[in-house]
Coordinates of C-alpha atoms in Angstrom, one line a residue:
X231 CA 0.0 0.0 0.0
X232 CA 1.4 3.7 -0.4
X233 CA 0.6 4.7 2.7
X234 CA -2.4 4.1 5.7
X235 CA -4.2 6.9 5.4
X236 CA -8.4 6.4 6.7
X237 CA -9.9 5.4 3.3
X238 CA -11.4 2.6 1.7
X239 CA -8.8 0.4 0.6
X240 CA -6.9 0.9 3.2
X241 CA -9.5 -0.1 5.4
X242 CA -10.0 -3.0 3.3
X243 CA -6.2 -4.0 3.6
X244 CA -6.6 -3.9 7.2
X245 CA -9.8 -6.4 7.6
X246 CA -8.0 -8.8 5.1
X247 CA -5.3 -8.6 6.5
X248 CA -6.8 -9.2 10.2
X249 CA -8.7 -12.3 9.2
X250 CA -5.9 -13.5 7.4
X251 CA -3.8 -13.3 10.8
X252 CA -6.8 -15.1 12.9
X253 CA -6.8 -18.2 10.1
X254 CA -3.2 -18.2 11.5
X255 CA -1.2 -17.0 8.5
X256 CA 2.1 -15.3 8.6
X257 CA 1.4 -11.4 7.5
X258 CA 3.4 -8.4 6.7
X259 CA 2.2 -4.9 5.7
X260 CA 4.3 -3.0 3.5
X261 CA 3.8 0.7 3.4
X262 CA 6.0 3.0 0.8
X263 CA 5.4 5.9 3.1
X264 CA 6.3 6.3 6.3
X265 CA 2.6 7.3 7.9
X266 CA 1.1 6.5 11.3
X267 CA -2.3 6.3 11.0
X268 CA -5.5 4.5 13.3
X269 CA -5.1 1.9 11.0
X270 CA -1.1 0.9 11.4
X271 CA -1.8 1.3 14.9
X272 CA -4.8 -1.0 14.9
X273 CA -2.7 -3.4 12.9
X274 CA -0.2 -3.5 15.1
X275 CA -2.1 -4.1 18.1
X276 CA -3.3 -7.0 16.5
X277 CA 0.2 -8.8 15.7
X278 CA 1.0 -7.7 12.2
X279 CA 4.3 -7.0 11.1
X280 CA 4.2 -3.5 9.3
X281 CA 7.8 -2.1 7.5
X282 CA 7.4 1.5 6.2
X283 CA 10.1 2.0 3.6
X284 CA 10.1 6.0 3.9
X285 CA 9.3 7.2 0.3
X286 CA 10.1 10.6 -1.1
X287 CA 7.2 12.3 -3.1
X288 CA 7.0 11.4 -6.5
X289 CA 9.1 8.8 -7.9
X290 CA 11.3 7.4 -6.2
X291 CA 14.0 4.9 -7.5
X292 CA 14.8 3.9 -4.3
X293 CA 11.5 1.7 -3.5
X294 CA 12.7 -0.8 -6.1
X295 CA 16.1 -2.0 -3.8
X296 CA 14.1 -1.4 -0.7
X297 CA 11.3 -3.4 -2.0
X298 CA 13.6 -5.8 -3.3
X299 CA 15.0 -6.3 -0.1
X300 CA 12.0 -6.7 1.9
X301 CA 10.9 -9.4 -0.4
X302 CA 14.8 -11.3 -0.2
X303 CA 14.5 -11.2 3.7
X304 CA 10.5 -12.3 3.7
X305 CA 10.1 -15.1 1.1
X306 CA 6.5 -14.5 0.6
X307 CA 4.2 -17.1 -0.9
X308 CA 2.3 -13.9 -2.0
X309 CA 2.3 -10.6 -2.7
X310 CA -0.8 -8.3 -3.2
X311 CA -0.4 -5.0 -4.2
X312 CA -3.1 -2.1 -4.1
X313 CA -3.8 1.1 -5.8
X314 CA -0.3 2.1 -7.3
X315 CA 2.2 0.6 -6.0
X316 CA 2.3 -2.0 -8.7
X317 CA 4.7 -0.3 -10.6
X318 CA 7.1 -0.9 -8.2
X319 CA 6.6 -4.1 -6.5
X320 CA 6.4 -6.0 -9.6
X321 CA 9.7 -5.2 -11.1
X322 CA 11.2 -5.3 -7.7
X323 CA 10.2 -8.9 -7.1
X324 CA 11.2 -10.6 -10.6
X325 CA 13.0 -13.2 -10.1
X326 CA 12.5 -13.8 -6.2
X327 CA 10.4 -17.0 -7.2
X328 CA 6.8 -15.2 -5.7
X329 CA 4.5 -17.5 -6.3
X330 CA 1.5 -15.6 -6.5
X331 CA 0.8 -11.9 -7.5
X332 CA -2.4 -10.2 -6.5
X333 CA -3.4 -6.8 -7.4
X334 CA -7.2 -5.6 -6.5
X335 CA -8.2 -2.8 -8.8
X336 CA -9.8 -0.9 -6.4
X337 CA -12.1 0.8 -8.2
X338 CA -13.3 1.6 -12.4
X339 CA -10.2 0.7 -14.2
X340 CA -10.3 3.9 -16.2
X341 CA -10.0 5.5 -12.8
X342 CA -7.7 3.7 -10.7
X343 CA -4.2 5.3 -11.9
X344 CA -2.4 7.3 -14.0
X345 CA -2.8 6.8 -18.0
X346 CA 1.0 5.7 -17.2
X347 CA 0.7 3.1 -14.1
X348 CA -2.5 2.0 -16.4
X349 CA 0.3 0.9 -19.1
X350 CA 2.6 -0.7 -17.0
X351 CA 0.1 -2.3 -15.1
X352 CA -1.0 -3.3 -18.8
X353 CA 2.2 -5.1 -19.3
X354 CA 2.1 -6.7 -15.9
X355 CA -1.0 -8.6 -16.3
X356 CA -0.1 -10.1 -19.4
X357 CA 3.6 -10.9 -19.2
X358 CA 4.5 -10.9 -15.7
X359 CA 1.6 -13.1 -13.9
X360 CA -0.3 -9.9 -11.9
X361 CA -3.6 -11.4 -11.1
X362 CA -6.6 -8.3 -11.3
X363 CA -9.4 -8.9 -8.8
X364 CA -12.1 -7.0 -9.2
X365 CA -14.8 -5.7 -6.7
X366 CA -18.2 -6.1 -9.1
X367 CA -19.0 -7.7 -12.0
X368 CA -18.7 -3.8 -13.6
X369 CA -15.2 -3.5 -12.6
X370 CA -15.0 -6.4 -14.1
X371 CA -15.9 -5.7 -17.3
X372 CA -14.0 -2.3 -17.2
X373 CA -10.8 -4.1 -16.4
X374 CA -11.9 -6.2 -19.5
X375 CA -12.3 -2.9 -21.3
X376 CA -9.1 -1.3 -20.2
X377 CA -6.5 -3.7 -19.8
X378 CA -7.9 -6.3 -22.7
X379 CA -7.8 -9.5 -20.2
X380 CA -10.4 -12.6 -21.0
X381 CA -13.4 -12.0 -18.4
X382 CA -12.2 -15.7 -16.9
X383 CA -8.9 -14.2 -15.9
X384 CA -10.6 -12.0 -13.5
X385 CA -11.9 -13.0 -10.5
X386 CA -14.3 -10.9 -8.4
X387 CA -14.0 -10.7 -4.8
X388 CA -16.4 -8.1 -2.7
X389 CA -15.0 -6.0 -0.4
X390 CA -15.8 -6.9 3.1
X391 CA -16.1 -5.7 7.2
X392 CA -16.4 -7.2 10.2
X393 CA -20.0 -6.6 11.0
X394 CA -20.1 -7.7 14.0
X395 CA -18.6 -4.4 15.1
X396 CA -21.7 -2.4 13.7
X397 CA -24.0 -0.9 16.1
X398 CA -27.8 -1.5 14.7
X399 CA -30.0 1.3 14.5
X400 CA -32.9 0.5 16.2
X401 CA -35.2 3.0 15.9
X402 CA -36.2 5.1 13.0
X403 CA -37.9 8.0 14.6
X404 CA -36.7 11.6 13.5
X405 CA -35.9 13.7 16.1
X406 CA -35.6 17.2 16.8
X407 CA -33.2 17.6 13.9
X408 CA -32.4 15.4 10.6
X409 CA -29.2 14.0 10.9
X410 CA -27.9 13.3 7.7
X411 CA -23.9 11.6 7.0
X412 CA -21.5 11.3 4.9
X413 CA -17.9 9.8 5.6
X414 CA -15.6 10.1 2.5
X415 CA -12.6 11.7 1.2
X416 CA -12.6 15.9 0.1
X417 CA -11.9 14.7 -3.5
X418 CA -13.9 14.9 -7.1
X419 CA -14.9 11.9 -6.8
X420 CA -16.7 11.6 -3.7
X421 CA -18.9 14.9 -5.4
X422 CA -19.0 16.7 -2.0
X423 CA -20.3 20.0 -4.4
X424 CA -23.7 18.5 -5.8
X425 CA -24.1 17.3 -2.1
X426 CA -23.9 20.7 -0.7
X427 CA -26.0 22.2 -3.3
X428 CA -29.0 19.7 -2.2
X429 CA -28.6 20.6 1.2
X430 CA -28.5 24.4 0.8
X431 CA -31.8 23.4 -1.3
X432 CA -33.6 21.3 1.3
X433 CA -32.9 23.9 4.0
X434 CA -34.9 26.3 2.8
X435 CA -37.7 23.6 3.3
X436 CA -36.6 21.7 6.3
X437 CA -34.6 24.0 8.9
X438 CA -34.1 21.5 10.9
X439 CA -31.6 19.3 8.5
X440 CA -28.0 18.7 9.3
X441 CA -25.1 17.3 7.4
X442 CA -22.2 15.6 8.9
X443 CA -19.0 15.8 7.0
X444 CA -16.7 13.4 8.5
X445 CA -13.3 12.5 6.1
X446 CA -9.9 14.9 4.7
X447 CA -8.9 15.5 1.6
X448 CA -7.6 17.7 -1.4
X449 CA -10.6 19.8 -2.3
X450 CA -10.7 20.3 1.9
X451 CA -10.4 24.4 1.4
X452 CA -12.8 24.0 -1.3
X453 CA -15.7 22.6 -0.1
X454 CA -15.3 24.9 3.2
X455 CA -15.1 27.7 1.1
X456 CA -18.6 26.3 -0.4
X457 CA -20.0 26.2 2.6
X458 CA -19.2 29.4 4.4
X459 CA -20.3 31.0 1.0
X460 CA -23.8 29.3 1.5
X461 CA -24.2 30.7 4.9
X462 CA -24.3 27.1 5.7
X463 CA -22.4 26.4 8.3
X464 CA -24.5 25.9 11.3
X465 CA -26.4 22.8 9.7
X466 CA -23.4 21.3 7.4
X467 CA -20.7 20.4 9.8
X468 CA -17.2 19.4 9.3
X469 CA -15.7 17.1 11.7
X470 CA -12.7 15.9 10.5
X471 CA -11.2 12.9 9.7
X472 CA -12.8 9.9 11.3
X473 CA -11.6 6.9 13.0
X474 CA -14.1 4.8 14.8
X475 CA -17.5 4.9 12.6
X476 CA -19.5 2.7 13.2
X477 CA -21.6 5.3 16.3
X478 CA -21.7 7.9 13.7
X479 CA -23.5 5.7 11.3
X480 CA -25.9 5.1 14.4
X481 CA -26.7 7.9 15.3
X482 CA -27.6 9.2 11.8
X483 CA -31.0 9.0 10.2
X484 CA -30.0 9.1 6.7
X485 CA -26.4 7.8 5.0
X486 CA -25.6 10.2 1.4
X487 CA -23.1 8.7 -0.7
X488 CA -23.8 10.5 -4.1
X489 CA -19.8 9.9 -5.8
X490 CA -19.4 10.1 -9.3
X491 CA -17.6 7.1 -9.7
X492 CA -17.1 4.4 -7.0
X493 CA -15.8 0.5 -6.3
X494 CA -17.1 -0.8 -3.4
X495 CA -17.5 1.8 -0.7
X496 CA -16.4 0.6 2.3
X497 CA -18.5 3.0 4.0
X498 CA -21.3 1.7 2.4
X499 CA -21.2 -1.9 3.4
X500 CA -20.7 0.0 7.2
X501 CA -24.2 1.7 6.9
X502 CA -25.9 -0.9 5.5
X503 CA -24.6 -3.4 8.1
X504 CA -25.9 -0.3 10.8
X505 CA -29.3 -1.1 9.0
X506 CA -29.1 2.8 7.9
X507 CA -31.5 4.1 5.1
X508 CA -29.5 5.2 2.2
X509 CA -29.0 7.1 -0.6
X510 CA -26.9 6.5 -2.7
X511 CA -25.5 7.7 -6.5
X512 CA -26.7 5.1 -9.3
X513 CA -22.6 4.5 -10.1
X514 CA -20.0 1.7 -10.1
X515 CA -20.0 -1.3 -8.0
X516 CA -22.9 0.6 -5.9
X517 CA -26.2 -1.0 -7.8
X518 CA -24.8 -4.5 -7.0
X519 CA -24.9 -3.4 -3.3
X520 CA -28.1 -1.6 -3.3
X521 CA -31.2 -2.5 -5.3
X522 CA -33.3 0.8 -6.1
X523 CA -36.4 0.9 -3.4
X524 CA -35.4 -2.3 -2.0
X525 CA -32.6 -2.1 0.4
X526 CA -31.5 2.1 -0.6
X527 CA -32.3 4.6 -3.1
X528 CA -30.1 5.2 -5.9
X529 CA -30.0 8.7 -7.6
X530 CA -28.3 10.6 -10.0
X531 CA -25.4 12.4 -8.8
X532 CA -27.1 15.7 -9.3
X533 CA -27.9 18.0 -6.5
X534 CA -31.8 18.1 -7.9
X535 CA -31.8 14.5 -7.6
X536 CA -29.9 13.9 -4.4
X537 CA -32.3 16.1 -2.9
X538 CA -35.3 14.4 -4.2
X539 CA -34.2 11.3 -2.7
X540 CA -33.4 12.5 0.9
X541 CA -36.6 14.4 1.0
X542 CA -38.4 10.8 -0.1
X543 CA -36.9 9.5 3.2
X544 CA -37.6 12.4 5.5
X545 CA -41.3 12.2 5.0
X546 CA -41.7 8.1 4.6
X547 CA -40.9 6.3 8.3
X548 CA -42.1 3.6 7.5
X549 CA -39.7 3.3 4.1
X550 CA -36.9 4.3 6.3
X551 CA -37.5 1.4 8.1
X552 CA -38.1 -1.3 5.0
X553 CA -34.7 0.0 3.8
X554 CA -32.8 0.2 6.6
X555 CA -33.9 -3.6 7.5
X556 CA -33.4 -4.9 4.7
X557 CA -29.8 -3.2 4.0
X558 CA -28.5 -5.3 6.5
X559 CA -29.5 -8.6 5.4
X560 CA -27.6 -8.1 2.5
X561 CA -24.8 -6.7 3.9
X562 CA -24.2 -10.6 5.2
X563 CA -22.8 -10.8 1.6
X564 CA -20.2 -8.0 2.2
X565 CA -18.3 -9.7 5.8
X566 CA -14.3 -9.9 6.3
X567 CA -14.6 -13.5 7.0
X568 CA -16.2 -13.8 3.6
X569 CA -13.4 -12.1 2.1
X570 CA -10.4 -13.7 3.6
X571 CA -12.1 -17.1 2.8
X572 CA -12.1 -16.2 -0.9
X573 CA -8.5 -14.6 -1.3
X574 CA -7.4 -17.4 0.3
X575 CA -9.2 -19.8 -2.4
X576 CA -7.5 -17.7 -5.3
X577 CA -3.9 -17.4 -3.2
X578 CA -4.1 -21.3 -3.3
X579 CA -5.0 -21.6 -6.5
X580 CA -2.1 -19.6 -7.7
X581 CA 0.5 -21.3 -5.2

């Protein structure tokens, strides 16, 4: 992994790699930068062997002996590699005898990297045994799309959490106010803009809405901007990065998540297993999470739409309810355990 930072497949590298520890496998986490984070400390709690190999910014020659080395000293059966770090670890580890190679595209191909890490990874796939997992069956097909690998090369594994952490919502009464949360990164993708614009929208309706903003990022001083320019800060709130979730989804009344473009939202599998109403943007891998009307409401990632679909939950209880029950019956398809158990099935295939 680059670094540890509190995002999705991060977080997903730290349940896999937990239940991999409990089935009683040997596990090191490599990090290119050196950053402390909830999650390293977490991991290291639990018994897992982390090495931080202090990269510079941009590219830095030096990963490949460090890398290199770290492999030489470990031995490992495997190595999986996420988001970018590919185009290091795989040149790195030729001719080490690795037995396996495991890279989970992480989100829409055409989205995970650069145009240039999308080449070399390109080249790794086809001549140097890199395996692509994919998180749906429409990353799937956009690896398919991108990379030009047969569709049977390309397993699909769902992201997964340890449910038995989430705190279930058990009632679905509104209070005083409407609390309404999103927990995602200040980036483009995560379309914190249209968001905003819905809210500013419904407030003139319902004064008693509030938005929680919980997550860091590069468009940080943007968005705040946005909302001080709005006059909008006393009902959408900025927390801050977050650590522990799983209160915060229960203590909401509505989960947003209306990205542009998405994998398989960590976050998303959290609120569902809360048994949270959600809304949700009709994108990525989120329509084989969430069935329209059935377990969430998809929109458009629009701010007229969004808004639409958050008023549709304010004023229907009982809906609230119908969704938010059965969002976390399916979320029993999203669980660590059932993760591990299935990366393990392709590691042994590939051993």
């Amino acid at each position: 992994m680059p670094e540890f930072g509190i995002a999705g497949a991060e977080i997903m590298c730290e349940n896999l790699s937990t239940e991999l520890m409990k089935k009683g496998h040997d596990m090191t986490v490599v990090s290119l930068y050196t950053y402390e984070s909830a999650i390293t400390k977490r991991l290291k709690e639990k018994g897992v062997d982390i090495i931080f190999l202090d990269k510079k910014p941009g590219f830095d020659f030096s990963m490949f002996r460090k890398i290199r080395s770290v492999v030489k000293k470990i031995k490992p059966d495997v190595i999986h590699t996420h988001r970018y770090v590919a185009q290091y670890v795989i040149p790195a580890s030729l001719g080490l005898n690795v037995k396996a190679k495991i890279h989970t595209v992480h989100n829409i191909a055409q989205e995970e990297n650069t145009p240039w890490a999308r080449k070399l990874n390109k080249f790794f796939f086809h001549f140097c045994d890199l395996v692509p997992v994919a998180l749906t069956q429409l990353i799937k097909e956009t690896i398919v799309e991108e990379y030009g690998i047969k569709e049977s090369a390309i397993p699909v594994i769902y992201n997964g959490v340890p449910l038995e952490n989430c705190i279930r919502k058990v009632s679905y009464n509104i209070g005083e106010t409407v609390n309404l949360l999103h927990i995602g990164r200040y980036s483009e993708q995560k379309n914190h803009v249209e968001m905003i614009k819905a809210i500013v929208n419904l407030h003139s309706k319902y004064q008693n809405i509030r938005l929680h903003l919980w997550g860091d990022g590069p468009l940080k001083g943007t968005i705040s901007d946005l909302i001080a320019n709005n006059h909008a800060a006393n009902y959408i709130i900025e927390h801050g990065l977050c650590d522990k979730s799983y209160q915060h989804f229960c203590d909401a009344d509505i989960f947003l998540l209306p990205s542009k473009y998405e994998g398989m939202p960590m976050t998303l599998i959290e609120a569902m297993g809360t048994a949270l109403p959600i809304v949700a943007s009709k994108v990525g891998g989120i329509p084989d999470m969430i069935k329209d009307s059935e377990n969430g409401l998809l929109c458009s990632p629009i701010a007229e739409d969004i808004a639409q679909k958050i008023e549709t939950l304010i004023l229907a209880p009982r809906l609230r309810e119908q969704l938010g029950c059965n969002a976390i019956l399916k979320a029993n398809d999203f669980t660590s355990q059932k993760m591990a158990e299935q990366y393990l099935n392709l590691y042994s295939k590939r051993i």
